[in-house]
Amino acid sequence: MPDNERTDIATRPRDAALGSGLGRVLLLVYGTFALSASARALVQITTHFSEAPLAYLLSAFAGLVYIAATVGLARGGPRGRMIALVSCTIELVGVLVIGTLSIVDGVAFPDATVWSDFGAGYGYVPLVLPFIGLWWIWKR
Amino acid sequence: MNRPLSSATIIAALLLAAWYLVRAALDRAPNRADLIAVAALGALVTVLALVAVAGLFDGSRPSDTATFAGYLFTTVAFAPAAAWLARMEPTRWGSLILGVGCLVLPVLVLRLQQIASVTGA
């Protein structure tokens, strides 16, 4: 097949939807994390909540933040942008704080969350993701 | 979990991922062949999942069947979801979506293998 479908970035309007272009890639990644973090929390909370309540509640919280970011990106518009901006900021603070705490105070975090050890269990994607997300939202 | 089939899926996904990432780097939108390729990968993953489900009935159940089922469902749905998003994005980012999708799939298959290997005997 001939490669004549070269894309022309210049034709994309500056105010194009938040959920298009790179935003749609972020949508896939955030959607994946929304699903994996909340599913993980659900399993942890329903099967062995008492083992590490703090870690599991944090898992659930992380899941909610990823869901909010996904919804914000998908919705677009001023409101979606605001939702995405707030949730990406919480995500950035979350991964930095929980990442640091999980290394400094391992006792409080006997079981892993997405944000433990700066997201090492997820290939450090949780650490990099909020930076890309915030940069993208800021650029719009 | 069927070892050869899992390995074939992982290798196919990684090869496709490399291809899509190159396409994205070269600023190429996904073409028809790219979408057919990801559909074929999705079919391969579905076969893998069906074999895994069939394996649940031969006595060696993973101890965490609920998690296993959840991962199985996500794994099967992943390639179609990536293809669906990529079709809405006829730019280089569409190729990147397919590339990311093909990078996540091997991780999901490896996790499935891990969960399947812990049987509650």
XYZ file of N, CA and C in Angstrom:
783
model
N 0.853 -1.209 0.000
C 0.000 0.000 0.000
C 0.878 1.244 0.000
N 0.601 2.207 -0.869
C 1.446 3.412 -0.906
C 1.267 4.254 0.340
N 2.358 4.877 0.753
C 2.292 5.695 1.957
C 1.960 7.134 1.610
N 0.778 7.334 1.080
C 0.433 8.703 0.689
C -0.480 9.361 1.708
N -0.613 8.700 2.877
C -1.534 9.245 3.879
C -0.784 10.030 4.954
N 0.370 10.574 4.569
C 1.163 11.388 5.485
C 0.272 12.452 6.129
N 0.384 12.580 7.432
C -0.532 13.496 8.106
C 0.020 14.899 8.128
N -0.861 15.844 8.109
C -0.438 17.227 8.113
C -0.829 17.865 9.432
N 0.161 17.946 10.341
C -0.099 18.471 11.675
C -0.587 19.921 11.597
N -0.054 20.649 10.605
C -0.363 22.077 10.516
C -1.855 22.339 10.321
N -2.576 21.356 9.756
C -3.994 21.592 9.498
C -4.840 21.402 10.749
N -4.198 20.844 11.803
C -4.970 20.625 13.027
C -5.133 21.968 13.758
N -6.360 22.361 14.026
C -6.541 23.643 14.704
C -5.947 23.620 16.100
N -5.472 24.761 16.546
C -4.844 24.854 17.860
C -5.810 24.447 18.972
N -7.089 24.762 18.762
C -8.058 24.465 19.817
C -8.773 23.139 19.551
N -8.101 22.244 18.821
C -8.699 20.932 18.558
C -8.999 20.236 19.887
N -9.927 19.296 19.821
C -10.404 18.660 21.051
C -9.255 18.073 21.863
N -9.429 18.121 23.176
C -8.443 17.600 24.126
C -8.216 16.110 23.893
N -9.280 15.424 23.491
C -9.198 13.975 23.328
C -8.836 13.544 21.923
N -8.160 14.398 21.146
C -7.718 13.961 19.821
C -6.206 14.080 19.747
N -5.620 13.528 18.682
C -4.167 13.551 18.567
C -3.526 12.759 19.690
N -2.491 13.335 20.294
C -1.825 12.672 21.420
C -2.814 12.405 22.552
N -3.830 13.277 22.659
C -4.847 13.111 23.691
C -5.535 11.756 23.608
N -5.686 11.248 22.381
C -6.343 9.955 22.238
C -5.417 8.816 22.687
N -4.106 9.019 22.515
C -3.159 8.027 23.047
C -3.257 8.020 24.575
N -3.297 9.237 25.156
C -3.414 9.352 26.610
C -4.704 8.713 27.099
N -5.756 8.873 26.292
C -7.057 8.290 26.632
C -6.931 6.780 26.809
N -6.205 6.149 25.885
C -6.015 4.691 25.969
C -5.219 4.322 27.218
N -4.132 5.068 27.473
C -3.274 4.738 28.617
C -4.011 5.010 29.929
N -4.660 6.185 30.031
C -5.408 6.500 31.247
C -6.552 5.518 31.453
N -7.222 5.150 30.367
C -8.310 4.178 30.470
C -7.811 2.858 31.021
N -6.632 2.431 30.538
C -6.046 1.177 31.006
C -5.743 1.245 32.500
N -5.173 2.382 32.916
C -4.841 2.526 34.331
C -6.091 2.662 35.194
N -7.101 3.349 34.671
C -8.364 3.473 35.404
C -8.906 2.084 35.691
N -8.883 1.247 34.664
C -9.415 -0.111 34.801
C -8.553 -0.944 35.742
N -7.219 -0.925 35.523
C -6.374 -1.824 36.314
C -6.316 -1.391 37.777
N -6.218 -0.077 38.030
C -6.137 0.382 39.421
C -7.437 0.105 40.161
N -8.594 0.380 39.519
C -9.840 0.173 40.262
C -10.175 -1.309 40.401
N -9.831 -2.103 39.372
C -10.091 -3.545 39.489
C -9.236 -4.140 40.600
N -7.975 -3.692 40.651
C -7.074 -4.174 41.683
C -7.608 -3.829 43.072
N -8.042 -2.555 43.218
C -8.581 -2.115 44.501
C -9.807 -2.930 44.890
N -10.663 -3.188 43.906
C -11.896 -3.934 44.166
C -11.569 -5.326 44.704
N -10.614 -5.999 44.049
C -10.219 -7.344 44.483
C -9.604 -7.271 45.881
N -8.710 -6.289 46.096
C -8.044 -6.176 47.394
C -9.048 -5.905 48.513
N -9.983 -4.995 48.262
C -10.915 -4.590 49.310
C -11.929 -5.701 49.595
N -12.373 -6.403 48.553
C -13.394 -7.423 48.785
C -12.799 -8.706 49.356
N -11.510 -9.003 49.087
C -10.988 -10.292 49.552
C -10.153 -10.213 50.825
N -9.302 -9.185 50.971
C -8.478 -9.157 52.190
C -8.208 -7.733 52.655
N -9.321 -6.999 52.862
C -9.224 -5.589 53.225
C -8.413 -5.359 54.502
N -8.603 -6.228 55.515
C -8.006 -5.971 56.825
C -6.483 -6.056 56.824
N -5.905 -6.706 55.798
C -4.442 -6.857 55.775
C -3.722 -5.524 55.658
N -4.213 -4.660 54.783
C -3.554 -3.368 54.573
C -4.577 -2.330 54.139
N -5.452 -1.925 55.088
C -6.552 -1.021 54.721
C -6.080 0.258 54.043
N -4.991 0.844 54.554
C -4.525 2.119 54.006
C -4.114 1.959 52.537
N -3.316 0.916 52.270
C -2.850 0.686 50.904
C -4.027 0.445 49.956
N -5.016 -0.311 50.445
C -6.129 -0.654 49.556
C -7.041 0.524 49.301
N -7.236 1.369 50.332
C -8.041 2.573 50.118
C -7.324 3.507 49.144
N -5.983 3.542 49.248
C -5.208 4.356 48.311
C -5.334 3.827 46.894
N -5.337 2.496 46.751
C -5.544 1.882 45.435
C -6.861 2.350 44.846
N -7.903 2.310 45.683
C -9.228 2.715 45.226
C -9.229 4.191 44.834
N -8.567 5.019 45.653
C -8.482 6.442 45.367
C -7.752 6.675 44.037
N -6.621 5.963 43.856
C -5.870 6.088 42.596
C -6.754 5.713 41.414
N -7.528 4.639 41.590
C -8.439 4.220 40.526
C -9.411 5.322 40.170
N -9.980 5.974 41.206
C -10.944 7.056 40.963
C -10.286 8.219 40.231
N -9.039 8.537 40.624
C -8.334 9.642 39.977
C -8.115 9.342 38.488
N -7.714 8.086 38.193
C -7.504 7.721 36.787
C -8.820 7.747 36.012
N -9.908 7.324 36.669
C -11.212 7.363 35.993
C -11.575 8.814 35.673
N -11.358 9.711 36.666
C -11.679 11.128 36.457
C -10.852 11.708 35.311
N -9.558 11.369 35.271
C -8.692 11.884 34.205
C -9.171 11.389 32.850
N -9.544 10.106 32.779
C -10.025 9.533 31.522
C -11.292 10.250 31.062
N -12.227 10.440 32.005
C -13.486 11.112 31.672
C -13.221 12.539 31.200
N -12.327 13.252 31.925
C -11.998 14.623 31.564
C -11.436 14.712 30.156
N -10.514 13.813 29.819
C -9.899 13.809 28.484
C -10.938 13.491 27.420
N -11.807 12.544 27.722
C -12.798 12.120 26.733
C -13.846 13.214 26.516
N -14.233 13.908 27.590
C -15.251 14.947 27.508
C -14.769 16.166 26.742
N -13.556 16.606 27.064
C -13.021 17.801 26.439
C -13.788 19.035 26.879
N -13.594 20.144 26.159
C -14.249 21.385 26.539
C -13.640 21.948 27.802
N -14.051 23.138 28.227
C -13.466 23.762 29.418
C -13.635 22.895 30.653
N -14.810 22.275 30.768
C -15.105 21.470 31.946
C -14.251 20.202 31.974
N -14.187 19.505 30.837
C -13.372 18.291 30.754
C -11.916 18.607 31.009
N -11.471 19.746 30.487
C -10.084 20.174 30.667
C -9.797 20.388 32.143
N -10.759 21.034 32.828
C -10.584 21.296 34.257
C -10.523 19.983 35.032
N -11.440 19.051 34.716
C -11.446 17.747 35.395
C -10.109 17.045 35.174
N -9.636 17.061 33.919
C -8.381 16.382 33.590
C -7.207 17.058 34.297
N -7.244 18.389 34.334
C -6.151 19.144 34.954
C -6.056 18.819 36.446
N -7.210 18.861 37.131
C -7.232 18.583 38.571
C -6.791 17.146 38.840
N -7.323 16.191 38.063
C -6.999 14.799 38.377
C -5.544 14.480 38.047
N -4.997 15.085 36.982
C -3.579 14.849 36.672
C -2.685 15.438 37.760
N -3.103 16.589 38.316
C -2.315 17.202 39.385
C -2.331 16.311 40.627
N -3.548 15.829 40.999
C -3.655 14.921 42.151
C -2.794 13.679 41.904
N -2.829 13.201 40.657
C -2.072 12.011 40.301
C -0.575 12.252 40.486
N -0.110 13.415 40.048
C 1.313 13.744 40.172
C 1.725 13.817 41.640
N 0.917 14.546 42.434
C 1.206 14.655 43.866
C 1.151 13.265 44.497
N 0.116 12.502 44.124
C -0.079 11.164 44.689
C 1.110 10.261 44.444
N 1.559 10.202 43.206
C 2.638 9.269 42.883
C 3.934 9.694 43.567
N 4.149 11.016 43.703
C 5.380 11.492 44.357
C 5.328 11.226 45.854
N 4.184 11.559 46.487
C 4.068 11.387 47.940
C 4.057 9.904 48.309
N 3.175 9.135 47.669
C 3.069 7.713 48.002
C 4.363 6.983 47.635
N 4.953 7.378 46.504
C 6.211 6.766 46.095
C 7.280 6.960 47.148
N 7.396 8.199 47.653
C 8.392 8.490 48.678
C 8.070 7.749 49.969
N 6.788 7.851 50.419
C 6.390 7.210 51.673
C 6.621 5.707 51.642
N 6.311 5.075 50.491
C 6.421 3.613 50.430
C 7.876 3.167 50.553
N 8.793 4.041 50.167
C 10.212 3.687 50.297
C 10.719 4.009 51.710
N 10.308 5.184 52.229
C 10.767 5.611 53.553
C 10.139 4.767 54.657
N 8.805 4.522 54.546
C 8.070 3.841 55.613
C 7.356 2.612 55.059
N 8.134 1.539 54.851
C 7.572 0.331 54.257
C 6.508 -0.326 55.115
N 6.513 -0.058 56.434
C 5.565 -0.698 57.347
C 4.131 -0.255 57.054
N 3.969 1.022 56.729
C 2.631 1.539 56.468
C 2.080 1.010 55.145
N 2.961 0.501 54.275
C 2.530 0.021 52.970
C 2.971 -1.422 52.735
N 2.376 -2.344 53.516
C 2.779 -3.738 53.384
C 2.394 -4.333 52.028
N 1.383 -3.789 51.378
C 0.983 -4.321 50.085
C 0.993 -3.182 49.067
N 1.268 -3.532 47.824
C 1.517 -2.517 46.817
C 0.250 -1.802 46.346
N 0.404 -0.538 45.964
C -0.616 0.188 45.228
C 0.028 0.565 43.895
N -0.756 1.169 42.992
C -0.162 1.582 41.707
C 0.964 2.575 41.901
N 0.861 3.357 42.984
C 1.822 4.443 43.163
C 3.010 4.065 44.042
N 3.023 2.856 44.610
C 4.146 2.452 45.459
C 5.436 2.420 44.654
N 6.536 2.788 45.311
C 7.855 2.819 44.653
C 7.811 3.571 43.326
N 7.063 4.652 43.300
C 6.927 5.488 42.106
C 6.396 4.704 40.905
N 5.561 3.701 41.172
C 4.955 2.959 40.073
C 5.895 1.958 39.420
N 6.912 1.512 40.173
C 7.898 0.586 39.603
C 7.226 -0.693 39.080
N 6.179 -1.146 39.803
C 5.478 -2.359 39.390
C 4.771 -2.216 38.058
N 4.603 -0.990 37.618
C 3.941 -0.729 36.337
C 4.916 -0.055 35.371
N 6.186 -0.428 35.486
C 7.194 0.102 34.574
C 7.378 1.612 34.684
N 7.130 2.181 35.863
C 7.252 3.617 36.115
C 6.332 4.466 35.244
N 5.393 3.805 34.562
C 4.446 4.582 33.751
C 3.636 5.556 34.619
N 3.187 5.130 35.837
C 2.429 6.070 36.673
C 3.210 7.328 37.036
N 4.542 7.245 37.021
C 5.363 8.411 37.342
C 5.463 9.357 36.136
N 5.595 8.781 34.953
C 5.796 9.586 33.749
C 4.469 10.167 33.242
N 3.406 9.371 33.404
C 2.105 9.725 32.846
C 1.580 11.107 33.243
N 1.609 11.480 34.556
C 1.055 12.789 34.898
C 1.819 13.943 34.256
N 3.136 13.775 34.060
C 3.910 14.840 33.409
C 3.439 15.030 31.971
N 3.303 13.907 31.244
C 2.831 13.998 29.860
C 1.413 14.563 29.831
N 0.580 14.062 30.760
C -0.806 14.508 30.815
C -0.907 16.006 31.056
N -0.174 16.484 32.072
C -0.240 17.916 32.411
C 0.297 18.772 31.270
N 1.397 18.294 30.658
C 1.981 19.038 29.541
C 0.971 19.155 28.404
N 0.299 18.048 28.147
C -0.671 18.023 27.042
C -1.845 18.949 27.327
N -2.376 18.885 28.564
C -3.526 19.718 28.920
C -3.117 21.192 28.884
N -1.893 21.457 29.358
C -1.404 22.827 29.402
C -1.277 23.411 28.003
N -0.839 22.561 27.071
C -0.594 22.992 25.701
C -1.884 23.408 24.994
N -3.000 22.831 25.411
C -4.274 23.119 24.733
C -4.722 24.539 25.009
N -2.398 -22.168 31.160
C -2.148 -21.354 29.966
C -1.311 -22.141 28.966
N -1.678 -21.995 27.712
C -0.968 -22.663 26.634
C 0.330 -21.908 26.322
N 1.449 -22.518 26.676
C 2.755 -21.842 26.535
C 3.078 -21.388 25.103
N 3.093 -22.346 24.130
C 3.471 -21.926 22.770
C 2.572 -20.819 22.226
N 1.282 -20.938 22.503
C 0.332 -19.941 21.998
C 0.567 -18.574 22.661
N 0.854 -18.596 23.983
C 1.153 -17.344 24.686
C 2.396 -16.700 24.104
N 3.442 -17.520 23.918
C 4.697 -16.975 23.388
C 4.479 -16.395 22.001
N 3.712 -17.105 21.166
C 3.447 -16.614 19.810
C 2.727 -15.268 19.877
N 1.756 -15.156 20.795
C 1.009 -13.899 20.935
C 1.931 -12.779 21.360
N 2.812 -13.068 22.345
C 3.718 -12.036 22.845
C 4.667 -11.566 21.743
N 5.240 -12.535 21.008
C 6.187 -12.166 19.945
C 5.479 -11.366 18.852
N 4.291 -11.827 18.453
C 3.545 -11.112 17.404
C 3.227 -9.688 17.855
N 2.809 -9.545 19.118
C 2.454 -8.215 19.634
C 3.672 -7.299 19.652
N 4.829 -7.847 20.070
C 6.037 -7.020 20.148
C 6.504 -6.594 18.757
N 6.427 -7.533 17.787
C 6.821 -7.183 16.413
C 5.916 -6.081 15.867
N 4.610 -6.258 16.077
C 3.662 -5.247 15.594
C 3.899 -3.910 16.296
N 4.187 -3.970 17.611
C 4.435 -2.737 18.363
C 5.600 -1.981 17.742
N 6.689 -2.712 17.451
C 7.867 -2.074 16.847
C 7.471 -1.410 15.519
N 6.700 -2.149 14.731
C 6.273 -1.628 13.429
C 5.450 -0.345 13.596
N 4.466 -0.371 14.510
C 3.589 0.793 14.684
C 4.357 1.985 15.245
N 5.325 1.708 16.126
C 6.098 2.813 16.700
C 6.951 3.469 15.613
N 7.507 2.647 14.703
C 8.266 3.205 13.584
C 7.338 4.046 12.708
N 6.153 3.511 12.436
C 5.179 4.250 11.624
C 4.831 5.592 12.274
N 4.650 5.566 13.599
C 4.320 6.816 14.296
C 5.491 7.784 14.213
N 6.724 7.254 14.384
C 7.912 8.102 14.330
C 8.057 8.731 12.945
N 7.638 7.990 11.901
C 7.744 8.506 10.534
C 6.534 9.367 10.155
N 5.676 9.639 11.148
C 4.506 10.477 10.916
C 3.520 9.857 9.924
N 3.305 8.544 10.058
C 2.354 7.875 9.175
C 1.111 7.475 9.954
N -0.044 7.715 9.357
C -1.293 7.279 9.978
C -1.460 5.781 9.751
N -2.222 5.103 10.620
C -2.439 3.674 10.381
C -3.206 3.473 9.071
N -2.702 2.581 8.229
C -3.441 2.298 6.998
C -4.269 1.036 7.187
N -4.906 0.612 6.112
C -5.806 -0.532 6.193
C -5.082 -1.783 6.664
N -3.869 -1.997 6.099
C -3.089 -3.187 6.482
C -2.769 -3.175 7.973
N -2.474 -1.991 8.510
C -2.166 -1.876 9.946
C -3.360 -2.302 10.791
N -4.555 -1.843 10.371
C -5.760 -2.170 11.133
C -6.094 -3.657 11.012
N -5.853 -4.228 9.816
C -6.092 -5.666 9.631
C -5.129 -6.458 10.513
N -3.883 -5.980 10.587
C -2.877 -6.679 11.404
C -3.283 -6.691 12.865
N -3.789 -5.565 13.367
C -4.165 -5.518 14.774
C -5.410 -6.375 15.010
N -6.279 -6.443 13.999
C -7.455 -7.317 14.113
C -7.011 -8.774 14.182
N -5.998 -9.126 13.387
C -5.472 -10.497 13.399
C -4.873 -10.821 14.757
N -4.158 -9.849 15.328
C -3.588 -10.047 16.665
C -4.706 -10.242 17.688
N -5.768 -9.453 17.537
C -6.921 -9.592 18.420
C -7.522 -10.988 18.323
N -7.566 -11.525 17.095
C -8.110 -12.873 16.887
C -7.233 -13.908 17.588
N -5.907 -13.713 17.467
C -4.955 -14.627 18.120
C -5.156 -14.609 19.637
N -5.336 -13.403 20.184
C -5.550 -13.249 21.628
C -6.855 -13.940 22.042
N -7.881 -13.806 21.210
C -9.166 -14.445 21.513
C -9.021 -15.960 21.559
N -8.266 -16.511 20.602
C -8.029 -17.960 20.588
C -7.316 -18.365 21.881
N -6.299 -17.579 22.243
C -5.549 -17.849 23.481
C -6.483 -17.862 24.688
N -7.388 -16.884 24.731
C -8.329 -16.785 25.853
C -9.283 -17.977 25.875
N -9.759 -18.375 24.689
C -10.677 -19.518 24.625
C -9.984 -20.784 25.116
N -8.727 -20.969 24.707
C -7.962 -22.129 25.173
C -7.792 -22.072 26.692
N -7.538 -20.844 27.217
C -7.361 -20.681 28.662
C -8.650 -21.002 29.411
N -9.792 -20.565 28.854
C -11.083 -20.847 29.493
C -11.345 -22.356 29.477
N -11.041 -22.992 28.345
C -11.216 -24.445 28.257
C -10.362 -25.132 29.321
N -9.159 -24.573 29.558
C -8.241 -25.131 30.547
C -8.774 -25.065 31.974
N -9.738 -24.127 32.217
C -10.297 -23.989 33.563
C -11.062 -25.240 33.976
N -11.513 -26.025 32.982
C -12.376 -27.165 33.291
C -11.622 -28.481 33.449
N -10.271 -28.418 33.339
C -9.545 -29.686 33.465
C -8.972 -29.881 34.877
N -9.495 -29.115 35.838
C -9.131 -29.383 37.230
C -8.124 -28.443 37.841
N -7.198 -27.856 37.021
C -6.166 -27.002 37.609
C -6.575 -25.538 37.521
N -7.500 -25.137 38.359
C -7.955 -23.754 38.375
C -6.959 -22.840 39.048
N -6.771 -21.627 38.509
C -5.959 -20.671 39.265
C -6.663 -20.355 40.576
N -5.874 -20.147 41.646
C -6.485 -19.931 42.958
C -7.304 -18.641 42.972
N -6.927 -17.713 42.123
C -7.654 -16.451 42.070
C -8.442 -16.363 40.758
N -9.534 -17.131 40.701
C -10.280 -17.231 39.443
C -10.884 -15.898 39.018
N -11.337 -15.087 39.991
C -11.979 -13.813 39.643
C -10.989 -12.883 38.947
N -9.789 -12.767 39.538
C -8.764 -11.917 38.926
C -8.398 -12.443 37.541
N -8.282 -13.781 37.454
C -7.938 -14.396 36.175
C -8.982 -14.032 35.118
N -10.249 -14.146 35.485
C -11.334 -13.832 34.548
C -11.287 -12.362 34.143
N -10.999 -11.487 35.125
C -10.914 -10.062 34.840
C -9.811 -9.747 33.836
N -8.644 -10.352 34.079
C -7.518 -10.147 33.158
C -7.832 -10.707 31.782
N -8.489 -11.866 31.775
C -8.830 -12.515 30.508
C -9.724 -11.598 29.674
N -10.729 -11.027 30.333
C -11.671 -10.146 29.651
C -10.945 -8.913 29.113
N -10.107 -8.291 29.983
C -9.363 -7.102 29.569
C -8.458 -7.411 28.383
N -7.776 -8.565 28.457
C -6.841 -8.931 27.397
C -7.560 -9.072 26.059
N -8.713 -9.745 26.088
C -9.470 -9.938 24.851
C -9.971 -8.607 24.311
N -10.382 -7.710 25.212
C -10.975 -6.442 24.780
C -9.929 -5.425 24.336
N -8.648 -5.674 24.658
C -7.645 -4.627 24.484
C -7.348 -4.271 23.019
N -7.085 -5.295 22.199
C -6.771 -5.022 20.788
C -7.952 -4.333 20.081
N -9.190 -4.812 20.265
C -10.320 -4.112 19.636
C -10.457 -2.670 20.112
N -10.202 -2.424 21.419
C -10.309 -1.059 21.945
C -9.270 -0.155 21.291
N -8.033 -0.663 21.182
C -6.966 0.126 20.549
C -7.306 0.399 19.088
N -7.813 -0.630 18.395
C -8.160 -0.461 16.979
C -9.272 0.574 16.821
N -10.231 0.532 17.738
C -11.369 1.463 17.680
C -10.881 2.900 17.854
N -10.007 3.125 18.848
C -9.455 4.460 19.067
C -8.596 4.895 17.881
N -7.819 3.953 17.343
C -6.915 4.283 16.238
C -7.701 4.678 14.989
N -8.851 4.056 14.784
C -9.666 4.390 13.605
C -10.214 5.794 13.691
N -10.423 6.283 14.944
C -10.917 7.651 15.114
C -9.790 8.661 14.960
N -8.542 8.169 14.892
C -7.391 9.061 14.901
C -6.519 8.792 13.675
N -6.931 9.293 12.492
C -6.153 9.002 11.277
C -4.926 9.898 11.146
N -4.078 9.905 12.185
C -2.834 10.671 12.174
C -1.739 9.759 12.712
N -0.531 10.325 12.899
C 0.555 9.528 13.470
C 0.171 8.997 14.850
N -0.688 9.746 15.550
C -1.076 9.342 16.901
C -1.897 8.062 16.872
N -2.590 7.841 15.752
C -3.312 6.579 15.593
C -2.333 5.414 15.589
N -1.195 5.583 14.908
C -0.156 4.543 14.892
C 0.418 4.346 16.278
N 0.560 5.456 17.020
C 1.098 5.356 18.383
C 0.118 4.600 19.292
N -1.184 4.840 19.091
C -2.197 4.113 19.866
C -2.034 2.611 19.647
N -1.899 2.212 18.366
C -1.727 0.784 18.070
C -0.426 0.277 18.688
N 0.634 1.093 18.637
C 1.919 0.698 19.214
C 1.822 0.484 20.716
N 1.171 1.419 21.407
C 1.016 1.303 22.860
C 0.162 0.077 23.195
N -0.914 -0.080 22.433
C -1.784 -1.241 22.651
C -1.016 -2.542 22.529
N -0.143 -2.634 21.515
C 0.633 -3.855 21.287
C 1.744 -4.026 22.323
N 2.091 -2.954 23.032
C 3.073 -3.086 24.114
C 2.399 -3.543 25.405
N 1.140 -3.157 25.588
C 0.429 -3.529 26.814
C 0.016 -5.009 26.756
N -0.338 -5.487 25.556
C -0.818 -6.869 25.430
C 0.146 -7.924 25.984
N 1.455 -7.871 25.656
C 2.375 -8.863 26.232
C 2.369 -8.843 27.755
N 2.258 -7.635 28.349
C 2.211 -7.526 29.804
C 0.984 -8.264 30.333
N -0.160 -8.043 29.676
C -1.394 -8.705 30.105
C -1.261 -10.223 29.995
N -0.665 -10.692 28.889
C -0.511 -12.144 28.705
C 0.428 -12.721 29.763
N 1.519 -11.978 30.080
C 2.442 -12.447 31.118
C 1.756 -12.514 32.482
N 0.930 -11.516 32.782
C 0.192 -11.508 34.046
C -0.764 -12.701 34.100
N -1.426 -12.959 32.971
C -2.341 -14.109 32.900
C -1.585 -15.392 33.209
N -0.399 -15.542 32.617
C 0.422 -16.731 32.862
C 0.762 -16.853 34.336
N 1.146 -15.705 34.933
C 1.489 -15.679 36.353
C 0.319 -16.153 37.211
N -0.862 -15.555 36.949
C -2.038 -15.884 37.766
C -2.420 -17.345 37.557
N -2.294 -17.815 36.309
C -2.699 -19.190 36.000
C -1.776 -20.202 36.676
N -0.505 -19.804 36.882
C 0.458 -20.760 37.428
C 0.262 -20.984 38.919
N -0.450 -20.034 39.591
C -0.728 -20.212 41.017
C -2.065 -20.930 41.138
N -2.012 -22.258 41.280
C -3.255 -23.013 41.364
C -3.555 -23.350 42.814
N -4.830 -23.295 43.128
C -5.229 -23.586 44.506
C -5.429 -25.063 44.713
N -4.359 -25.822 44.728
C -4.485 -27.268 44.840
C -4.709 -27.696 46.287
